[in-house]
C-alpha cells in the first residue's frame, strides 16, 4: 500500500492564553482546549450543531426517495455542518432497512418493503462535535400497481485499495439483478454519490454488458474516493421507450484511519538560568493505518492550556515520529506550576488523518513533564554557633551552615519549613543555611533558643522535597549578661551601743543600730549577644523598691528607688543587702546595691 502523506501542520500554539481551561488572547484554535475554537481572540466552547430534516411523507416500497437534511445548521458563527450521518432502523417492517454510507445532506434511499421505519440524522461540525440526533418515523406503504420491472435488494460492501499504482475496488463481488417481461429490453445505468462523479480516476463497469439481467458491477478508482451510495437504475424498454424503472442501491462503506501514538512516561526538563525558563522536549513514535488501504493526509495540533503568559508548546512530525518543545518563563515560584502540577495545565498532541473518502481518524497523546528532586552533596555543616538579638525584627537569631545540594535538573532550590525554632531553611546558591529564631514578646525567652537543637533540613525544588532529608544537631551558644551600678546616696548612718555589764560577764553586749535609708540605683546592663535583659529588684524584710522589675536593653536601665527600714544587729556588723538580678532568659547574674554604713555624727 502506498501512502500520500501531506503534513499540513495546523498552527501550533505560540503562547498559552491564560491559566484556566478557557484562555483568552488566543491567536488560533490550536491554543484552545478540545472541542473549542478561537473566536475573536477568545477561546469559546464549540456549540453543538443542530440536526433537522424535512418530512418524508408516505413513500411507497421500492420507490426512490430523497432524504433532505439541508435545514440542519450550526449556531457558531463561521462554522458549518461537515458530515451528515444517517441511520435507518426497522420498527415493524419485515425486511432489512436501507443502509446509507454517504455523509451528504440529501441522500437517495429506497425502502425494500412496506412497514414502519425510524430515520435518524446526526450532524457533525468541523471540530468533530456531534449534535443531538433528529428522528422521525416513516410509514412506507405497499407499491401500487404491478411493477413492470423489479430490481434485486440493496447491497452493502467494504472496499479495499491495493497495488502500485493504487487502485480501490469494492471488497465483495456486486451482482445486480432485474426481473421483467422477457419481451422487454433492460438497460442498467449508475448514479454515483453526489461528491463522487465519474471521471478518468473513478469508473464503473457492467459485465458482460449494461443490457444483462444480472450484470456484475465493478466500481473502482485510482486511489480517489469510492465510498458512498451508488444507485444502479434498471430500465425496462419496449419499442417505444421506457415502460418501467427499478433501482438497487450499493452502499460502499469506509473505515476511518487508525492512529496509534506510542505511550511515553514523563519527559525530563532543565532550567536555563540565562533565559530564566524551564525547557523540555521529546519525541513520540506514531503510526497510521487505514483499514481500507486508502491514501490519507495528516495534520497535527500542539494544544496547550494553563501554561502561563509566554509559555510555548510546539513541534513537528514526519512519517514515524512527532517531536515537541516546551518553554515556560520563570519569574516567581508559582510560575513553576505552568510547567508541572497546575490545576488547569494540559499539553496534548493531536493527530488527524483524513482519508480519500473524507473520513477522519484521530489520535491524541498527553505530554507529561517529570522532575528530579534535589540531592544532598555534603558541604560544610556547623555544629556550634553563637546567637544574636535582631532588634529590628524583635527576635533571637542563630544561623548555621547545613550542607550543600544539587538539583539534577538545574532547578531553583528553596528551603521547606519544618516545626520548631530551627524550621526555617534558606538556600544560597547550592548551600543550605538553617535559621533558628524565637520571637521576643516583651519578656526574655532565650531558653527557647539556646542549647542543643535537633531538626531536619528540608531542601526542595519548585515541586518536591529532596528524598534524602538529613537530621542535624546544633548547639546554640549564649554569653551571660553583666550588670553594674552604685547606690545614691553611697552611705547610711550607724550608731553603736555597748552593754558593759554584758561584756564584763563575757556575753555579746554590742548592738549596731542602722537608721532608715532611701537610695536610687540606675544600673547599666550589658549583654555580649545584644539580648534584652530582665532586671529584678529585692530588698530586706520590711523594705520596698519601685519598680520591682524592668526589661533593659544594652544601656542604662530605668532607675530603681529603694527604701530600707531601720534595723538593729547584735554582735555583728552585717548590714541588710538589696539586690538587682539580671537575666537574659538563659543566664543570670546578681548585683548587691545596698549603701555602705558609717557611724553617725
XYZ file of C-alpha atoms in Angstrom:
601
model
C 0.000 0.000 0.000
C 1.302 3.474 -0.812
C 0.585 6.493 1.264
C 0.422 10.086 0.307
C 1.496 11.977 3.375
C 0.789 15.684 3.142
C 1.682 17.085 6.533
C -0.479 20.112 6.919
C 0.625 21.245 10.340
C -2.098 23.368 11.851
C -0.992 26.457 13.736
C 0.941 25.238 16.753
C 0.343 27.286 19.863
C 2.752 30.223 20.184
C 1.548 31.339 23.592
C -0.790 29.974 26.196
C -3.817 32.153 26.583
C -4.318 32.017 30.355
C -4.228 29.856 33.466
C -7.720 28.466 33.078
C -9.426 25.956 30.832
C -10.802 28.818 28.695
C -7.796 31.054 27.881
C -8.140 34.489 26.331
C -5.993 36.343 23.797
C -5.680 33.231 21.617
C -4.331 33.508 18.115
C -5.614 30.197 16.760
C -7.854 27.309 17.762
C -4.688 25.305 18.487
C -4.314 27.310 21.698
C -7.786 26.319 22.910
C -8.972 23.203 24.756
C -10.510 20.314 22.875
C -13.986 20.997 21.433
C -13.441 24.774 21.487
C -12.330 27.295 18.917
C -10.633 30.695 18.817
C -13.336 33.264 18.116
C -12.301 36.962 18.001
C -9.237 36.214 20.131
C -11.134 34.303 22.832
C -11.353 30.508 23.287
C -15.042 29.678 23.094
C -16.663 26.306 23.669
C -17.849 24.835 20.383
C -21.645 24.834 20.205
C -23.303 21.559 19.228
C -24.742 21.570 15.697
C -28.488 21.072 15.311
C -29.835 18.252 13.123
C -33.091 18.718 11.220
C -34.634 17.090 8.161
C -37.777 17.599 6.107
C -40.816 15.315 6.500
C -40.682 12.357 4.153
C -44.400 11.785 3.733
C -45.710 8.294 2.942
C -43.488 6.778 0.235
C -44.226 3.504 -1.490
C -41.985 0.484 -1.220
C -39.343 0.264 -3.960
C -39.728 3.980 -4.787
C -36.572 6.077 -4.772
C -36.963 8.710 -2.023
C -34.758 11.714 -1.246
C -33.987 12.496 2.391
C -33.347 16.196 2.976
C -31.264 17.302 5.968
C -30.182 20.615 4.462
C -32.114 22.545 7.110
C -29.574 21.417 9.747
C -27.331 24.201 10.979
C -24.530 25.128 13.362
C -25.101 28.006 15.841
C -21.421 29.045 15.862
C -20.544 31.972 13.644
C -18.345 30.855 10.802
C -18.935 27.167 11.496
C -20.795 24.727 9.254
C -22.004 21.166 9.113
C -19.196 18.862 7.949
C -20.935 15.467 7.980
C -24.481 14.130 7.888
C -24.763 10.688 9.489
C -27.968 8.898 8.503
C -29.280 5.741 10.189
C -32.492 3.882 9.301
C -33.931 1.183 11.559
C -36.880 -1.097 11.024
C -39.701 -0.630 13.524
C -42.050 -3.347 12.269
C -41.064 -3.721 8.627
C -40.310 -7.375 7.773
C -37.231 -6.587 5.678
C -33.838 -5.095 6.433
C -33.721 -1.284 6.488
C -31.753 0.537 3.805
C -28.162 1.470 4.656
C -26.711 4.882 3.850
C -22.949 5.030 3.528
C -22.717 8.590 2.251
C -22.391 11.619 4.521
C -24.305 14.099 2.345
C -27.301 16.228 3.226
C -29.673 14.777 0.594
C -29.142 11.054 0.068
C -31.437 8.884 -2.046
C -32.934 5.848 -0.348
C -35.302 3.023 -1.286
C -37.356 1.084 1.259
C -37.487 -2.616 0.364
C -40.888 -3.391 1.856
C -43.925 -1.801 3.439
C -43.918 -1.052 7.168
C -42.715 1.475 9.714
C -39.139 2.702 9.810
C -37.246 5.079 12.121
C -34.984 7.603 10.375
C -32.261 9.297 12.460
C -29.914 12.109 11.469
C -26.823 13.159 13.451
C -24.749 16.084 12.195
C -21.098 16.770 12.981
C -19.241 20.079 12.674
C -15.679 20.762 11.606
C -14.270 20.070 15.096
C -15.948 16.676 15.162
C -18.572 17.776 17.709
C -21.865 15.944 17.226
C -25.296 17.373 17.904
C -28.305 15.613 19.355
C -29.982 13.240 16.874
C -33.124 14.228 14.991
C -35.538 11.309 14.464
C -38.753 10.727 12.636
C -40.898 7.692 11.892
C -41.773 6.884 8.284
C -44.687 4.730 7.204
C -43.911 3.029 3.918
C -46.961 1.806 2.003
C -47.100 -1.167 -0.371
C -46.403 -0.367 -4.022
C -49.476 0.494 -6.108
C -49.936 -1.192 -9.413
C -47.932 -4.003 -10.858
C -44.311 -3.001 -11.493
C -43.066 -3.848 -14.970
C -39.544 -4.355 -13.694
C -38.157 -5.369 -10.319
C -34.599 -4.875 -9.115
C -32.700 -7.004 -6.607
C -32.229 -5.978 -2.960
C -29.921 -3.204 -1.866
C -26.351 -4.292 -1.216
C -23.547 -3.142 1.089
C -19.826 -3.868 0.972
C -16.441 -2.716 2.229
C -13.774 -1.561 -0.172
C -10.032 -2.151 -0.394
C -7.162 -0.256 -2.046
C -4.101 -2.157 -3.291
C -1.273 -2.144 -5.744
C 1.046 0.328 -7.328
C -0.341 2.387 -8.876
C -3.040 2.315 -6.208
C -6.479 1.021 -7.238
C -9.526 0.902 -4.947
C -12.364 -1.619 -5.549
C -15.349 -2.987 -3.678
C -14.340 -5.886 -1.499
C -17.372 -8.037 -2.337
C -18.470 -9.080 -5.814
C -21.503 -6.990 -6.773
C -24.141 -8.918 -8.738
C -27.167 -6.885 -9.752
C -30.470 -8.497 -10.657
C -33.612 -7.409 -12.536
C -36.825 -9.225 -13.432
C -39.168 -8.093 -16.216
C -41.336 -9.439 -19.011
C -38.972 -11.265 -21.392
C -40.338 -9.178 -24.240
C -38.906 -6.033 -22.653
C -35.286 -4.958 -23.039
C -33.247 -3.983 -19.996
C -30.703 -1.215 -19.585
C -28.597 -0.512 -16.479
C -27.062 2.866 -15.578
C -25.423 4.235 -12.452
C -25.853 7.378 -10.391
C -22.647 7.864 -8.307
C -22.646 9.556 -4.881
C -23.146 13.296 -5.147
C -19.477 14.088 -4.397
C -18.045 11.131 -6.327
C -18.566 11.959 -10.027
C -17.404 9.519 -12.658
C -14.185 10.662 -14.285
C -10.959 9.097 -15.556
C -9.983 8.238 -11.952
C -13.385 6.801 -10.959
C -15.060 4.144 -13.165
C -17.958 1.694 -13.199
C -18.138 -1.352 -15.472
C -21.143 -3.644 -16.035
C -20.203 -7.149 -17.220
C -20.975 -8.690 -19.563
C -22.967 -5.562 -20.553
C -25.407 -2.940 -19.350
C -28.240 -4.942 -21.000
C -27.758 -8.109 -18.947
C -30.432 -9.125 -16.470
C -27.806 -9.970 -13.849
C -24.695 -7.939 -14.620
C -21.634 -7.818 -12.385
C -20.879 -4.227 -11.345
C -17.229 -3.271 -10.914
C -16.624 0.008 -9.103
C -13.014 1.155 -8.971
C -10.946 4.301 -8.533
C -7.312 5.236 -8.945
C -6.893 5.899 -5.224
C -9.658 8.506 -5.148
C -12.831 8.429 -3.058
C -15.078 5.385 -3.551
C -17.369 5.223 -0.520
C -20.991 6.274 -0.519
C -24.309 5.174 -2.004
C -24.184 4.116 -5.656
C -27.639 3.946 -7.223
C -27.953 1.428 -10.064
C -31.025 2.105 -12.225
C -32.505 -0.525 -14.429
C -34.969 0.499 -17.150
C -37.405 -1.776 -18.923
C -37.966 -0.705 -22.538
C -40.274 -1.688 -25.331
C -40.078 -0.490 -28.899
C -41.357 2.918 -27.876
C -39.147 3.605 -24.841
C -39.053 3.159 -21.086
C -42.061 1.449 -19.508
C -40.697 0.786 -16.017
C -37.844 1.662 -13.728
C -36.350 -0.013 -10.659
C -33.294 0.732 -8.502
C -30.685 -1.105 -6.473
C -28.552 0.829 -4.062
C -24.981 -0.363 -3.416
C -23.547 1.171 -0.234
C -19.757 1.154 -0.229
C -18.598 1.529 3.348
C -15.482 3.310 4.582
C -13.467 2.809 7.768
C -11.595 5.652 9.427
C -7.785 5.612 9.568
C -6.401 4.287 12.844
C -3.767 6.445 14.546
C -1.599 4.999 17.289
C 0.823 7.172 19.247
C 3.297 5.262 21.392
C 2.813 5.643 25.128
C 5.502 7.590 26.923
C 6.331 8.382 30.518
C 7.208 11.777 31.887
C 9.714 13.722 29.808
C 12.693 15.371 31.550
C 13.186 19.106 31.793
C 16.025 21.512 32.552
C 16.172 25.026 33.934
C 18.063 27.586 31.876
C 19.165 30.367 34.281
C 20.327 32.570 31.417
C 16.825 32.637 29.929
C 15.137 32.127 33.337
C 12.952 29.464 31.790
C 12.118 25.787 32.109
C 12.795 23.818 28.910
C 11.645 20.367 27.824
C 11.236 18.407 24.645
C 10.907 14.906 23.303
C 9.915 12.506 20.563
C 6.876 10.231 20.299
C 6.580 7.439 17.752
C 3.321 7.179 15.819
C 1.754 5.021 13.149
C -1.298 5.479 10.947
C -3.003 2.570 9.193
C -6.060 2.855 7.012
C -8.041 -0.422 7.246
C -9.191 0.004 3.658
C -5.793 0.964 2.302
C -6.936 4.471 1.368
C -4.386 7.249 0.951
C -4.662 9.926 3.617
C -3.435 13.340 4.657
C -2.119 14.063 8.142
C -2.489 17.234 10.185
C -1.473 17.959 13.757
C -2.263 20.330 16.600
C 0.013 21.063 19.571
C -2.628 22.122 22.074
C -1.691 23.778 25.380
C -3.730 25.344 28.165
C -2.744 26.738 31.564
C 0.990 27.201 30.886
C 1.014 30.916 31.641
C 1.766 34.042 29.678
C 4.627 33.372 27.302
C 4.557 29.581 27.672
C 5.075 27.782 24.355
C 4.418 24.246 23.135
C 5.022 23.368 19.503
C 6.703 20.812 17.280
C 6.625 18.869 14.034
C 6.068 15.347 12.727
C 7.156 13.109 9.893
C 6.306 9.606 8.771
C 7.183 7.908 12.057
C 7.814 10.364 14.904
C 6.311 13.509 16.333
C 8.519 15.996 18.201
C 7.690 18.731 20.663
C 9.385 21.534 22.553
C 8.213 23.289 25.726
C 9.354 26.577 27.230
C 7.873 28.155 30.382
C 9.220 31.505 31.637
C 10.093 31.633 35.343
C 9.969 34.793 37.432
C 8.419 33.594 40.712
C 7.996 30.179 42.398
C 4.343 29.964 41.411
C 5.376 30.084 37.729
C 6.670 26.510 38.123
C 3.046 25.298 38.150
C 2.846 26.292 34.498
C 5.351 23.502 33.786
C 4.195 20.799 36.213
C 1.217 20.492 38.525
C -1.012 23.435 37.561
C -4.726 22.840 38.156
C -5.738 23.583 34.558
C -2.440 22.612 32.921
C -2.736 20.457 29.799
C -0.464 19.697 26.868
C -1.678 17.354 24.144
C -0.528 16.451 20.667
C -3.464 15.651 18.419
C -3.010 13.991 15.031
C -5.745 13.786 12.438
C -5.690 11.555 9.369
C -8.220 12.366 6.650
C -8.543 9.591 4.071
C -9.527 9.984 0.431
C -13.175 9.354 1.342
C -13.122 12.306 3.769
C -13.365 10.143 6.888
C -11.152 11.285 9.698
C -9.153 9.234 12.188
C -7.943 10.776 15.404
C -5.110 10.137 17.857
C -4.098 12.054 20.943
C -1.079 11.923 23.245
C -0.799 13.761 26.538
C 2.642 15.166 27.190
C 3.681 14.940 30.836
C 6.862 16.523 32.147
C 8.715 14.964 35.062
C 11.001 16.235 37.796
C 14.008 15.039 39.808
C 14.242 16.456 43.348
C 17.445 17.929 44.852
C 20.173 15.635 46.186
C 22.479 16.326 49.201
C 26.165 16.577 48.211
C 27.990 17.057 51.510
C 29.275 20.585 52.116
C 30.044 22.490 55.309
C 27.929 21.760 58.393
C 28.097 23.818 61.599
C 27.599 22.043 64.926
C 28.167 25.010 67.288
C 27.157 28.622 66.588
C 26.545 31.793 68.615
C 23.293 33.660 68.550
C 22.384 37.337 68.321
C 19.397 39.520 69.003
C 17.674 41.049 65.967
C 16.303 44.300 67.357
C 14.598 45.314 64.098
C 12.755 42.004 63.938
C 12.355 41.699 67.733
C 13.653 38.124 67.761
C 16.553 35.906 68.804
C 18.521 34.545 65.838
C 21.150 31.911 65.091
C 22.287 30.767 61.643
C 24.202 27.611 60.745
C 25.544 26.051 57.581
C 23.622 22.828 56.924
C 25.271 21.214 53.879
C 25.179 21.542 50.102
C 22.658 20.319 47.498
C 22.440 19.952 43.742
C 19.305 19.771 41.617
C 19.713 17.276 38.725
C 17.530 19.476 36.504
C 19.242 22.714 37.494
C 16.017 23.998 39.070
C 15.921 26.812 41.625
C 16.064 25.409 45.178
C 14.281 26.562 48.308
C 14.053 25.593 51.936
C 10.933 23.751 53.033
C 9.769 24.764 56.523
C 9.510 22.320 59.421
C 8.365 22.584 63.032
C 10.421 24.106 65.836
C 12.598 27.183 66.189
C 15.101 25.821 63.618
C 12.466 25.094 60.974
C 13.481 27.824 58.507
C 15.937 26.785 55.776
C 17.441 29.192 53.236
C 19.301 28.118 50.102
C 22.130 30.348 48.946
C 23.445 29.009 45.657
C 23.907 25.318 46.430
C 24.358 25.786 50.192
C 21.644 25.355 52.793
C 21.564 27.666 55.810
C 19.327 26.929 58.777
C 17.950 29.988 60.538
C 16.838 29.388 64.137
C 14.561 32.086 65.526
C 12.392 32.743 68.571
C 10.290 35.908 68.866
C 10.842 38.371 71.704
C 7.433 39.254 73.134
C 8.498 41.630 75.883
C 9.858 39.009 78.268
C 13.306 37.391 77.796
C 12.853 33.872 76.374
C 16.342 32.905 75.304
C 15.974 29.469 76.914
C 13.688 28.586 73.996
C 16.587 29.012 71.567
C 19.972 28.249 73.136
C 21.259 24.777 73.881
C 21.211 21.713 71.654
C 18.604 21.630 68.898
C 17.876 18.688 66.578
C 15.950 19.329 63.364
C 15.522 18.076 59.758
C 16.974 20.082 56.878
C 14.394 20.070 54.084
C 15.506 21.420 50.706
C 13.212 21.373 47.697
C 12.878 22.472 44.103
C 9.586 24.100 42.998
C 7.788 20.723 43.206
C 9.471 18.188 45.510
C 11.493 17.928 48.715
C 14.807 16.096 48.465
C 14.239 12.384 49.014
C 17.133 12.245 51.498
C 16.362 14.630 54.392
C 19.328 14.830 56.813
C 18.747 15.463 60.525
C 21.217 17.892 62.120
C 22.094 18.630 65.769
C 23.219 22.168 66.525
C 24.407 23.734 69.801
C 23.477 27.406 70.073
C 25.699 29.308 72.496
C 24.920 32.141 74.867
C 27.064 34.721 76.715
C 25.809 35.824 80.122
C 24.801 39.455 80.653
C 26.605 41.878 83.030
C 25.127 44.482 85.383
C 26.771 47.397 87.242
C 25.534 50.295 89.328
C 26.065 52.215 92.582
C 23.504 53.396 95.138
C 22.937 57.094 95.723
C 23.486 58.208 98.472
C 26.510 55.964 98.941
C 26.310 55.635 102.779
C 23.844 55.069 105.594
C 24.010 56.134 109.272
C 25.002 53.608 112.005
C 25.271 54.016 115.837
C 26.924 51.597 118.276
C 25.596 50.787 121.784
C 27.711 48.800 124.293
C 26.247 46.956 127.340
C 29.319 46.982 129.638
C 27.831 44.522 132.160
C 27.172 42.001 129.420
C 30.672 42.420 128.116
C 32.082 42.002 131.670
C 30.423 38.677 132.010
C 31.647 37.589 128.560
C 28.400 37.990 126.689
C 27.736 39.922 123.472
C 26.853 43.385 124.551
C 27.440 45.345 121.327
C 24.481 46.498 119.278
C 24.628 48.183 115.863
C 21.644 50.454 115.118
C 21.128 51.316 111.433
C 18.932 54.263 110.550
C 16.325 54.053 107.761
C 17.768 54.864 104.346
C 16.418 55.723 100.887
C 18.552 55.469 97.772
C 18.340 55.116 93.972
C 20.264 52.848 91.633
C 20.422 53.351 87.844
C 22.046 50.083 86.696
C 23.954 49.658 83.478
C 23.226 46.361 81.723
C 25.404 44.847 79.030
C 24.881 41.636 77.045
C 27.528 40.384 74.558
C 24.787 38.963 72.306
C 22.680 42.124 72.403
C 19.836 40.340 74.187
C 17.182 42.184 76.209
C 17.775 41.640 79.926
C 15.164 41.421 82.673
C 16.284 43.145 85.890
C 14.523 42.179 89.137
C 14.993 44.110 92.450
C 14.715 42.664 96.004
C 15.019 44.290 99.459
C 15.387 43.027 103.054
C 12.262 42.269 105.030
C 10.274 45.398 105.648
C 11.843 47.266 102.733
C 10.416 48.226 99.377
C 11.556 49.021 95.839
C 9.992 50.737 92.847
C 9.813 49.295 90.254
C 10.269 45.682 91.237
C 11.306 44.624 87.707
C 12.143 46.091 84.305
C 13.398 44.877 80.911
C 16.555 46.703 79.908
C 18.453 46.955 76.717
C 22.222 47.149 76.457
C 22.415 50.637 78.003
C 21.326 52.353 81.203
C 18.205 50.855 82.700
C 15.389 52.682 84.463
C 16.291 53.870 87.990
C 15.197 51.697 90.930
C 14.117 53.502 94.115
C 14.907 51.523 97.320
C 13.577 52.102 100.871
C 15.320 50.133 103.653
C 13.862 50.232 107.207
C 15.773 50.835 110.475
C 17.309 47.670 111.893
C 19.469 46.552 114.818
C 22.086 43.827 114.631
C 23.637 42.324 117.817
C 27.304 41.365 117.945
C 27.749 41.710 114.112
C 28.278 44.471 111.592
C 26.147 42.756 108.974
C 24.156 45.302 107.034
C 20.895 44.399 105.208
C 21.555 43.999 101.469
C 19.276 44.870 98.470
C 19.965 43.157 95.151
C 19.439 43.561 91.412
C 19.268 40.301 89.433
C 19.798 40.420 85.641
C 18.665 37.565 83.338
C 18.655 37.193 79.536
C 16.338 34.194 79.870
C 19.117 31.645 79.912
C 21.840 33.075 82.206
C 21.519 35.090 85.454
C 23.905 37.492 87.312
C 23.454 39.328 90.660
C 24.457 42.775 91.921
C 24.288 43.870 95.611
C 23.276 47.534 95.776
C 22.964 48.464 99.488
C 24.943 51.579 100.585
C 27.942 51.174 102.899
C 27.150 52.097 106.553
C 29.147 54.627 108.588
C 28.912 55.948 112.159
C 26.522 58.742 112.744
C 27.925 62.076 113.972
